[in-house]
PDB file of C-alpha atoms in Angstrom:
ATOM      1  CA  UNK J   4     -57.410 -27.134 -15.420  1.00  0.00           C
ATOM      2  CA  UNK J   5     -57.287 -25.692 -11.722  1.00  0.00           C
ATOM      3  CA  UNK J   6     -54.449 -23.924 -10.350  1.00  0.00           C
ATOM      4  CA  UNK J   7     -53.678 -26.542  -8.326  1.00  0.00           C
ATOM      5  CA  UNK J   8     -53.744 -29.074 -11.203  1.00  0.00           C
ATOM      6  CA  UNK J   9     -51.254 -26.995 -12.777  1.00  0.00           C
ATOM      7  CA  UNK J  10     -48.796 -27.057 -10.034  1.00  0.00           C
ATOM      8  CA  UNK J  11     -48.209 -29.876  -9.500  1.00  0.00           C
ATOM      9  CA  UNK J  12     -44.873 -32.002 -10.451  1.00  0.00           C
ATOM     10  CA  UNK J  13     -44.312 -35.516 -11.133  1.00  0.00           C
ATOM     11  CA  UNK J  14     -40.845 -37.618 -11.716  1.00  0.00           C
ATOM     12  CA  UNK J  15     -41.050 -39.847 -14.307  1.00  0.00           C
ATOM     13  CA  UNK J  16     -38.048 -42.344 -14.809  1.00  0.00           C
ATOM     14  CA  UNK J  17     -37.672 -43.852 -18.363  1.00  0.00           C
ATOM     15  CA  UNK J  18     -40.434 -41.458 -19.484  1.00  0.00           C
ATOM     16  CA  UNK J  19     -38.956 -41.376 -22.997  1.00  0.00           C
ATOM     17  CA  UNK J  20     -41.181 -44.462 -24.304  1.00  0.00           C
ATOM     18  CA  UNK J  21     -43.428 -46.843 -23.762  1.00  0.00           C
ATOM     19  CA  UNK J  22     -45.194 -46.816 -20.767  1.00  0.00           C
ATOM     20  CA  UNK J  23     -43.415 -44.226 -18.975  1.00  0.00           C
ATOM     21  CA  UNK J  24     -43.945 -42.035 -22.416  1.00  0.00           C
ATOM     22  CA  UNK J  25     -48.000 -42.868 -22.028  1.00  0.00           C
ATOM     23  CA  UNK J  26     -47.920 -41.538 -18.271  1.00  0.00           C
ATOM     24  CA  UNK J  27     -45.944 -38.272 -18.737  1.00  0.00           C
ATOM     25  CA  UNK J  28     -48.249 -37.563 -21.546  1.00  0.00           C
ATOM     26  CA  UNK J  29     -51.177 -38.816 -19.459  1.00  0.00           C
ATOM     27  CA  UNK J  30     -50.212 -35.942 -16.130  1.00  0.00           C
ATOM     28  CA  UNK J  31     -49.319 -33.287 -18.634  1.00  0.00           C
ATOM     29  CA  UNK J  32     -53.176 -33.954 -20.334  1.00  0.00           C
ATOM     30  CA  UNK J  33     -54.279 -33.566 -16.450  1.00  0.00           C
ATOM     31  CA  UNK J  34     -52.141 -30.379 -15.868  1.00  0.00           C
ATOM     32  CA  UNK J  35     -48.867 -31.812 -14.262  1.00  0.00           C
ATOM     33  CA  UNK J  36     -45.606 -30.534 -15.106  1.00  0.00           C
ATOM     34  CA  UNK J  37     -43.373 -33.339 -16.131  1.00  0.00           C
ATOM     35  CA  UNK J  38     -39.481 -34.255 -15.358  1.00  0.00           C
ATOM     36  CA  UNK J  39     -38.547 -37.285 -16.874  1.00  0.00           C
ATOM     37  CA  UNK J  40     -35.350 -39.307 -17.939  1.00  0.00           C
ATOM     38  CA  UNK J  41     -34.069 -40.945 -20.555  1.00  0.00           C
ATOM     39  CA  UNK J  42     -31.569 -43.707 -20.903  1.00  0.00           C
ATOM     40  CA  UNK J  43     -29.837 -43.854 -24.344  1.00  0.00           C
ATOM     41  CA  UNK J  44     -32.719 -42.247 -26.606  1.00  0.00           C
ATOM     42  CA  UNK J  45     -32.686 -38.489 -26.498  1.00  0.00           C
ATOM     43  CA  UNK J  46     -34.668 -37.770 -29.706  1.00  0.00           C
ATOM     44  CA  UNK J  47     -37.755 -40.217 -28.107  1.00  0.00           C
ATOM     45  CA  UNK J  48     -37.240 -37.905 -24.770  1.00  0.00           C
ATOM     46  CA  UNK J  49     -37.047 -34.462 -26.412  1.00  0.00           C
ATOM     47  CA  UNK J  50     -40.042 -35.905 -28.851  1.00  0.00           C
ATOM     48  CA  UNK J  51     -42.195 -36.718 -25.325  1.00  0.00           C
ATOM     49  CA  UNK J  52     -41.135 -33.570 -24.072  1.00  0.00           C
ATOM     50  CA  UNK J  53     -42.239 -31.843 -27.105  1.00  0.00           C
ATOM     51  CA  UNK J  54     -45.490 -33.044 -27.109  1.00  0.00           C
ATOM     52  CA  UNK J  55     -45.919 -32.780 -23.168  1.00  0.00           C
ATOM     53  CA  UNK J  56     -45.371 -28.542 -24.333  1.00  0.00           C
ATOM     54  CA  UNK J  57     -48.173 -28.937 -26.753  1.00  0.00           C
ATOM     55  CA  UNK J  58     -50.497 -30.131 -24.503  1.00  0.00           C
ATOM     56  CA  UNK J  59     -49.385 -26.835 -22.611  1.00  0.00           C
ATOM     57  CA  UNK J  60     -47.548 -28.168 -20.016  1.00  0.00           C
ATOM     58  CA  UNK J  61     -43.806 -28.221 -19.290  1.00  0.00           C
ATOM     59  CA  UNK J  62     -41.490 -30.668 -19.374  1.00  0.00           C
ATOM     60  CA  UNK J  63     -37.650 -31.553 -18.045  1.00  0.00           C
ATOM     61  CA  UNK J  64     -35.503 -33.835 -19.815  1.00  0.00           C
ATOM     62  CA  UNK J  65     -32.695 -35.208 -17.746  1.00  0.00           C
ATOM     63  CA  UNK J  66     -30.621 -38.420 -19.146  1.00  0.00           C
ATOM     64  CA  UNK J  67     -30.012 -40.528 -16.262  1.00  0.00           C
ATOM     65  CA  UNK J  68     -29.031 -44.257 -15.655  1.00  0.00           C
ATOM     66  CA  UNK J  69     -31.289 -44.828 -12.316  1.00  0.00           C
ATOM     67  CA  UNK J  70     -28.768 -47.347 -11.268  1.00  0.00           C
ATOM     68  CA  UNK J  71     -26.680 -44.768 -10.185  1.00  0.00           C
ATOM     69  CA  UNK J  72     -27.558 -43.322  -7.274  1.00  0.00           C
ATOM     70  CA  UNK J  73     -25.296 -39.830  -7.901  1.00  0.00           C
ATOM     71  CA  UNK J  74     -27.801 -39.697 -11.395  1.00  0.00           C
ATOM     72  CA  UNK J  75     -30.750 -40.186  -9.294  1.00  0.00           C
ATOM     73  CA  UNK J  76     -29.868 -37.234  -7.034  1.00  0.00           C
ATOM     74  CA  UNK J  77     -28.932 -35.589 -10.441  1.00  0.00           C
ATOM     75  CA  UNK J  78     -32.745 -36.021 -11.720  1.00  0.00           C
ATOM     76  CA  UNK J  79     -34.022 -34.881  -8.642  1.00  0.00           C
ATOM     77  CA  UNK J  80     -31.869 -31.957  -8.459  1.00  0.00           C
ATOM     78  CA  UNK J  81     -32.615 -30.370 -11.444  1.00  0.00           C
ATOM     79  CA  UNK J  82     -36.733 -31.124 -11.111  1.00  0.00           C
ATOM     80  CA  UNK J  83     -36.368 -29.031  -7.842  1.00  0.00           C
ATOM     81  CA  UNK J  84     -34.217 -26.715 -10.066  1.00  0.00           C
ATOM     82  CA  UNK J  85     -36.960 -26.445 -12.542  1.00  0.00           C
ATOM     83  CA  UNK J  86     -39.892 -26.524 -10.716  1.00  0.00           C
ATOM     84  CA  UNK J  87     -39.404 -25.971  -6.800  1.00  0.00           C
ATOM     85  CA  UNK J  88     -41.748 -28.795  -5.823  1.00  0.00           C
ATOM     86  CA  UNK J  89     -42.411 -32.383  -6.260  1.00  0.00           C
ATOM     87  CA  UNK J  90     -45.662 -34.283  -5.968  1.00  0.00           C
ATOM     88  CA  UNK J  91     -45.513 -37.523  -7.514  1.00  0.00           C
ATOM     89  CA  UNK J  92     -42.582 -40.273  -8.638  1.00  0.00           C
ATOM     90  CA  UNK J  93     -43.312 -42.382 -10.849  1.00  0.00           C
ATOM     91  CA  UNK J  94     -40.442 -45.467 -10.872  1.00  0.00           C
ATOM     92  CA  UNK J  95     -40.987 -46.745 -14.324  1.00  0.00           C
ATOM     93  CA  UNK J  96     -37.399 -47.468 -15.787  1.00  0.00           C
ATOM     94  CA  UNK J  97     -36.440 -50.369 -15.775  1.00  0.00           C
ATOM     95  CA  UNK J  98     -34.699 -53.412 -17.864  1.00  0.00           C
ATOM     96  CA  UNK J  99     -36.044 -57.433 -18.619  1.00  0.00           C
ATOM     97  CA  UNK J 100     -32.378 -58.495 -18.753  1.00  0.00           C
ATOM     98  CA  UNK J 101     -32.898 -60.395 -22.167  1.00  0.00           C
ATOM     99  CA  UNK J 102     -33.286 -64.396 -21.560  1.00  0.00           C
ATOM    100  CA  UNK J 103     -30.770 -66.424 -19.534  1.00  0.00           C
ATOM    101  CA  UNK J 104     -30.910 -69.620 -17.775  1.00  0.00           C
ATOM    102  CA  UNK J 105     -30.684 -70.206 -14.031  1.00  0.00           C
ATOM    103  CA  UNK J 106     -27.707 -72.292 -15.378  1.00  0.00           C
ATOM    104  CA  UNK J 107     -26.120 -69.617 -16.614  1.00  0.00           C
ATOM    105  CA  UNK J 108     -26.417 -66.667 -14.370  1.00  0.00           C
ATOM    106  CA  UNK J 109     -23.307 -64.763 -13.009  1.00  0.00           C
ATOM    107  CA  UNK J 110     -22.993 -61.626 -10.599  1.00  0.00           C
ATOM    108  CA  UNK J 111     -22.531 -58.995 -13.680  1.00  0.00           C
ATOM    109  CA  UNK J 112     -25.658 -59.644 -15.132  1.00  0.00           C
ATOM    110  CA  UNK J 113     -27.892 -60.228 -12.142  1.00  0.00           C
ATOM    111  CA  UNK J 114     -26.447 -57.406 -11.052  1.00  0.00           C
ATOM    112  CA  UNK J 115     -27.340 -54.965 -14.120  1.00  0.00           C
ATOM    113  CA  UNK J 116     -30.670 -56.524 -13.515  1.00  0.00           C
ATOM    114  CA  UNK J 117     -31.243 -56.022  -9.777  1.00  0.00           C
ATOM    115  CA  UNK J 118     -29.303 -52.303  -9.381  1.00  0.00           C
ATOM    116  CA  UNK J 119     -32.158 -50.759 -12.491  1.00  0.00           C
ATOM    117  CA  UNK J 120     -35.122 -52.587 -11.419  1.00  0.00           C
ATOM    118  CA  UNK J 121     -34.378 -52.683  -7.140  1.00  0.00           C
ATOM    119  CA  UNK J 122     -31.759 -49.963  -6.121  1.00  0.00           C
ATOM    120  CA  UNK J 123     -32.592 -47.758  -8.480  1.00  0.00           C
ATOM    121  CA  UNK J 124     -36.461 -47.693  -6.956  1.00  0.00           C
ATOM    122  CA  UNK J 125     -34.941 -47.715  -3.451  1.00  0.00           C
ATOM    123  CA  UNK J 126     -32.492 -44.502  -4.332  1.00  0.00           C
ATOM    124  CA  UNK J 127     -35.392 -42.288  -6.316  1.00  0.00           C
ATOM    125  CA  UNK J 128     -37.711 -43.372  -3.383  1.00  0.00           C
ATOM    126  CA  UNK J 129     -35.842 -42.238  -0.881  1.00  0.00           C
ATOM    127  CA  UNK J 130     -34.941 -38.461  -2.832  1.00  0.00           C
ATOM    128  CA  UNK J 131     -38.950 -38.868  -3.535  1.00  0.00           C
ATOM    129  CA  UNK J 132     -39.778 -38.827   0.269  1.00  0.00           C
ATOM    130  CA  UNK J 133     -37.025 -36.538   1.615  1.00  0.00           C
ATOM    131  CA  UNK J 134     -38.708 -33.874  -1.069  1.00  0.00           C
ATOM    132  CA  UNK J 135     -42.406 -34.571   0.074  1.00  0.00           C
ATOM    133  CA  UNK J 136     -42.336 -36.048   3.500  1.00  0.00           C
ATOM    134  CA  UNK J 137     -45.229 -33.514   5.440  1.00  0.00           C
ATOM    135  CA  UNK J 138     -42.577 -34.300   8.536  1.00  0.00           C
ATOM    136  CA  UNK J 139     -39.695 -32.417   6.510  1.00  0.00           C
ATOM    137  CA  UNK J 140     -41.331 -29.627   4.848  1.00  0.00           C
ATOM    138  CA  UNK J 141     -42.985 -30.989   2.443  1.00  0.00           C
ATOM    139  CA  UNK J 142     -46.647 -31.469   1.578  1.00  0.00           C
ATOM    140  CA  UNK J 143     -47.207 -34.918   0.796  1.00  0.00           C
ATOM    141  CA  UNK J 144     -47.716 -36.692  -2.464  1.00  0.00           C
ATOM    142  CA  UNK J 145     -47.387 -40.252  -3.664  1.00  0.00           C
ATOM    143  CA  UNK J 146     -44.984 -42.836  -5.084  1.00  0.00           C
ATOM    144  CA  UNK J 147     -45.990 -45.691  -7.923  1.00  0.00           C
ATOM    145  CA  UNK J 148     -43.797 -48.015  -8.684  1.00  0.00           C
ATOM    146  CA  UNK J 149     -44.010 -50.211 -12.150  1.00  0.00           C
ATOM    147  CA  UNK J 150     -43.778 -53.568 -10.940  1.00  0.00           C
ATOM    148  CA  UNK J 151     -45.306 -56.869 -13.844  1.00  0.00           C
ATOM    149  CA  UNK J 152     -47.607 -59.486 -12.624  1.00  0.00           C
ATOM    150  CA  UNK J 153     -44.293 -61.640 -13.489  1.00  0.00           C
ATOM    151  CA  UNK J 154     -43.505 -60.699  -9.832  1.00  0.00           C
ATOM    152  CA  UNK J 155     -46.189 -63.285  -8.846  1.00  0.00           C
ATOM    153  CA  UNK J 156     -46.411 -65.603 -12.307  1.00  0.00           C
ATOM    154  CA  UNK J 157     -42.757 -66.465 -12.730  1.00  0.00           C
ATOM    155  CA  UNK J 158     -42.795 -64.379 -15.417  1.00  0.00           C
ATOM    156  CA  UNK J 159     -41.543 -65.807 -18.986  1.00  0.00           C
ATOM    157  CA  UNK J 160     -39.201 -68.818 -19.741  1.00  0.00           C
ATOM    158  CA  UNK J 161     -35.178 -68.047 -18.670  1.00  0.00           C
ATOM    159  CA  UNK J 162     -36.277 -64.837 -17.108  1.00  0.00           C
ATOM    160  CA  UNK J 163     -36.226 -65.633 -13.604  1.00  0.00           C
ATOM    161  CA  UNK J 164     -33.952 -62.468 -12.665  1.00  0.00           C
ATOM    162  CA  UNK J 165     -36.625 -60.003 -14.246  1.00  0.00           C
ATOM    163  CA  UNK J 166     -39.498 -62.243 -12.065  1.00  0.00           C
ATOM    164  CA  UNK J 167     -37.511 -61.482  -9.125  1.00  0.00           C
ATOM    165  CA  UNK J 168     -36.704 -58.404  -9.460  1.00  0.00           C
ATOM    166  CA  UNK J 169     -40.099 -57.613  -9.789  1.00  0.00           C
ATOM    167  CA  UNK J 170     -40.854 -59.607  -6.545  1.00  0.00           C
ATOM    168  CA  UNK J 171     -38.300 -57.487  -4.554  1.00  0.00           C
ATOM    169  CA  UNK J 172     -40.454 -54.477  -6.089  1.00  0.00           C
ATOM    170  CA  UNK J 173     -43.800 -55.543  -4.921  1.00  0.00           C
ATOM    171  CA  UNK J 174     -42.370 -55.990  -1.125  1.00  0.00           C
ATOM    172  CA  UNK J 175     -40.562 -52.681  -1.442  1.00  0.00           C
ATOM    173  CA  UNK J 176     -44.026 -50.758  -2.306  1.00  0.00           C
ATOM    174  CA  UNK J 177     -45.365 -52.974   0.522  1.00  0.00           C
ATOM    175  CA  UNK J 178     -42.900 -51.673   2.619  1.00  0.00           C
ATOM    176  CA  UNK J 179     -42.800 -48.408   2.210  1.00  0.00           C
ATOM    177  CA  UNK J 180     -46.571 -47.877   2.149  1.00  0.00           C
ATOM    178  CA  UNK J 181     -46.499 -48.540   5.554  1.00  0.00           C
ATOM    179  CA  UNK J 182     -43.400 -46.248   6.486  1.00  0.00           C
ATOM    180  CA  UNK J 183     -44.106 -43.271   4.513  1.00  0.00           C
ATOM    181  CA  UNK J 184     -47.590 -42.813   5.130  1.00  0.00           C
ATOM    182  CA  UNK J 185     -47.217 -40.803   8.661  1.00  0.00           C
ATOM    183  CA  UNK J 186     -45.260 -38.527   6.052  1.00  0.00           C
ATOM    184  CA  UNK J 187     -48.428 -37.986   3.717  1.00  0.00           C
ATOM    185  CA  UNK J 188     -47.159 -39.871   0.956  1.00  0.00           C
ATOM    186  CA  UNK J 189     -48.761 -43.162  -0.704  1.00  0.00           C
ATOM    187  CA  UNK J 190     -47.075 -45.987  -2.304  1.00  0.00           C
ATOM    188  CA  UNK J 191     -48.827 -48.310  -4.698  1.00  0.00           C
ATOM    189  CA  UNK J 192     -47.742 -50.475  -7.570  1.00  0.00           C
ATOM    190  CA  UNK J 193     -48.856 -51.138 -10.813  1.00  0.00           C
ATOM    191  CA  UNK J 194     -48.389 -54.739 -12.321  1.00  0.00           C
ATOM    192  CA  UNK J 195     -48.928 -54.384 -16.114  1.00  0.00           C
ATOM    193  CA  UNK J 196     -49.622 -57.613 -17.992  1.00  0.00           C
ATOM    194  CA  UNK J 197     -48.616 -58.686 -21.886  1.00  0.00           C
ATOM    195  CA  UNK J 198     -48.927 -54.754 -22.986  1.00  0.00           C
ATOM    196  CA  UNK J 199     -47.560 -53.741 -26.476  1.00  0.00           C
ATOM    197  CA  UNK J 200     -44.450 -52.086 -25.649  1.00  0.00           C
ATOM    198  CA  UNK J 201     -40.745 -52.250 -26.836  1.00  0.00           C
ATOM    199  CA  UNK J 202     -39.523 -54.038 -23.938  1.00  0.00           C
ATOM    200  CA  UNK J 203     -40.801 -57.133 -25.549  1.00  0.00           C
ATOM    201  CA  UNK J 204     -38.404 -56.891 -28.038  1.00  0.00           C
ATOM    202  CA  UNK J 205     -36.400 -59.023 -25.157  1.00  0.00           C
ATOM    203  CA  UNK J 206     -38.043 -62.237 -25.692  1.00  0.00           C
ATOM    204  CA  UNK J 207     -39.662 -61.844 -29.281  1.00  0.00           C
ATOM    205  CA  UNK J 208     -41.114 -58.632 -29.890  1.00  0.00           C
ATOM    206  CA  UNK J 209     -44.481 -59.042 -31.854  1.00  0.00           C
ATOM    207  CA  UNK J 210     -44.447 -62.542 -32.176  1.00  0.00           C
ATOM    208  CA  UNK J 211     -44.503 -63.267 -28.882  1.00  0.00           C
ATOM    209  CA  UNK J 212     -47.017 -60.726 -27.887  1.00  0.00           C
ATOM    210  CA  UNK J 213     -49.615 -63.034 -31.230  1.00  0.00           C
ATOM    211  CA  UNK J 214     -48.963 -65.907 -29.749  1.00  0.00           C
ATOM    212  CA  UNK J 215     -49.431 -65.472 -26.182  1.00  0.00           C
ATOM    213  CA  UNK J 216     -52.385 -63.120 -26.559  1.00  0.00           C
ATOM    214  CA  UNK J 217     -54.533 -65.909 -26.693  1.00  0.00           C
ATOM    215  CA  UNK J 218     -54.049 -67.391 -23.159  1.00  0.00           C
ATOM    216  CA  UNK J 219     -55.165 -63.472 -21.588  1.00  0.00           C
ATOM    217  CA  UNK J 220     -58.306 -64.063 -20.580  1.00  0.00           C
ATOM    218  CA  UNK J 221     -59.561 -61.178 -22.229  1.00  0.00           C
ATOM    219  CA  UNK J 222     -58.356 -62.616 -25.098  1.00  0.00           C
ATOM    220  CA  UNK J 223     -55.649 -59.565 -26.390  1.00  0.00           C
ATOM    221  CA  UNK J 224     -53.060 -57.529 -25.402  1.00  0.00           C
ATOM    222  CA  UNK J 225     -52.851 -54.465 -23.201  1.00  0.00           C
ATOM    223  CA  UNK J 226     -51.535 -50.825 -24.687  1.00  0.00           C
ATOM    224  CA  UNK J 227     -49.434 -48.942 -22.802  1.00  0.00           C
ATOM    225  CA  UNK J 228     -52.578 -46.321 -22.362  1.00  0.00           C
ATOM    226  CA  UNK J 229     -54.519 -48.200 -20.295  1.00  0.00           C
ATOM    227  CA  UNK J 230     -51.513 -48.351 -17.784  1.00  0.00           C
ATOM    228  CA  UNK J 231     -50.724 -45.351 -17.830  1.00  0.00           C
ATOM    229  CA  UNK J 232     -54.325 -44.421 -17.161  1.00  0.00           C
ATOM    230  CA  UNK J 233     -54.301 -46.620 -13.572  1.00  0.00           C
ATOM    231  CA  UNK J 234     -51.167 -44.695 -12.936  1.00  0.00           C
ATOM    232  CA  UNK J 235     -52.104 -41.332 -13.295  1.00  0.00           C
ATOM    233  CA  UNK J 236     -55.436 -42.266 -11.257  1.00  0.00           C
ATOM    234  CA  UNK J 237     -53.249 -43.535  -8.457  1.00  0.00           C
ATOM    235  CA  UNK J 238     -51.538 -39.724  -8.345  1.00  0.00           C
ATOM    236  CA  UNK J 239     -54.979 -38.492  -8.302  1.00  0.00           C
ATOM    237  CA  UNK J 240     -56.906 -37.195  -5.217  1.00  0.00           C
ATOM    238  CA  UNK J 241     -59.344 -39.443  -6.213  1.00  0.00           C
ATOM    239  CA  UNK J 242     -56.910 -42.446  -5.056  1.00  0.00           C
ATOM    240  CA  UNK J 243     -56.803 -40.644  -1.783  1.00  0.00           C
ATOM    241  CA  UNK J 244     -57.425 -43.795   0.472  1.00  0.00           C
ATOM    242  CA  UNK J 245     -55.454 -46.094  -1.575  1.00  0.00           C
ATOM    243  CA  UNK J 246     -51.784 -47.078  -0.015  1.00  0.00           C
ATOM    244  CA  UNK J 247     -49.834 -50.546  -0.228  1.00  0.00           C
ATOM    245  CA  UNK J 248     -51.715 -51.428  -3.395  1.00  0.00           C
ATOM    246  CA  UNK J 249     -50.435 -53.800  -5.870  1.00  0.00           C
ATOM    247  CA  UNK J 250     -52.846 -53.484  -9.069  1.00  0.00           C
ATOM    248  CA  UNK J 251     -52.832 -55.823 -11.751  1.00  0.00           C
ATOM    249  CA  UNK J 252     -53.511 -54.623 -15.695  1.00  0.00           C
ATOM    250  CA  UNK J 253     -53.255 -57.282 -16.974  1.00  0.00           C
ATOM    251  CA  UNK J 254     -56.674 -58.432 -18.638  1.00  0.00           C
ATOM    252  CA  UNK J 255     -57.469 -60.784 -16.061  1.00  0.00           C
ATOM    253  CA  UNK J 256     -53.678 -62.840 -16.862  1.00  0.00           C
TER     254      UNK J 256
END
């Protein structure tokens, strides 16, 4: 690893599992040093952040609920603490909002929906920027947001709000490609597919992931891996001309 691979810092909300656990591990393998947050489970956070040190890295654990916006400046605040400069956020935490009708919804839930998957992405993106914005200081770096190719699908039965939601994140990275790239930072998204991950547990868990494996075209589902893999490629300097991007992994769904 170069110097300069070892320097550099990446924000990773909801790094604890998952797909966010597959990416920290994925920048720390590539010489990044690692903040990331954590929900509700600490042991899966201090376990990532364990094994981020083994790879001999470092790591920052910070329990935040990204729909807060004081959290957000609370994760950001103590990455800066730890490690003086940021290169890369990663806006992976998110929620599916279970199942629910279109006949049933109501402000609370849309709301716990739309403030983890939406503001929560607008408030770390805008700490993200201020930190590496070449106009304020900073020098550069790049923002990937974890969007689903529900945001163009539909998404599953009775989840319309998660669909959504993921639509509002796809015209946010849009967006913002376009504003913060006279301040040297990128913004892509990645659209994962049916990938073998806990969040599934929403709608079915394992089950659900058999039987709709059949109708990927690539006939299986995806592991968190091989997203995390696009990720950390899109943080690379070998993504260097890549801005506004929304990339599907989803094995051809």
């Amino acid at each position: 690893m170069s110097a300069d691979n070892n320097s550099r810092v990446a924000i990773v909300t909801g790094g604890s599992r998952g797909i966010g656990r597959a990416v920290a591990l994925t920048l720390a393998q590539q010489g990044w040093r690692v903040c990331l947050t954590y929900m509700s489970n600490e042991a899966a956070a201090h376990d990532t952040a364990d094994h981020i040190r083994k790879l001999g890295s470092q790591a920052v654990v910070v329990k935040a609920d990204i729909a807060s916006q004081a959290d957000c400046q609370r994760v950001f605040a103590q990455a800066h603490q730890a490690f003086g400069r940021l290169d890369a956020l990663v806006n992976n935490a998110g929620v599916v909002g279970g199942q629910r009708s279109i006949f049933d919804a109501d402000a609370t839930h849309l709301r716990e929906v739309f403030d983890a998957n939406v503001l929560g992405l607008f408030y770390c993106a805008s700490l993200a920027a201020s930190a590496m914005s070449t106009q304020k200081g900073g020098q550069g770096g790049c923002i990937v947001n974890l969007s689903s190719v529900a945001s163009r699908t539909g998404g599953m039965l009775l989840e319309a709000h998660y669909a959504a939601s993921k639509g509002a994140v796809d015209s946010l990275t849009l967006a913002l490609a376009k504003e913060l790239a006279p301040h040297g930072i990128r913004v892509n998204a990645v659209r994962p597919g049916l990938i073998d991950t806990e969040i599934h547990e929403a709608h079915g868990g394992q089950e659900t992931l058999k039987k709709l494996a059949p109708t990927v075209p690539m006939g299986r589902v995806g592991q968190a891996q091989e997203v995390a893999d696009v990720v950390a490629f899109l943080c690379d300097k070998h993504s260097s001309y890549i801005d506004g991007a929304l990339l599907d992994v989803s094995g051809g769904r």
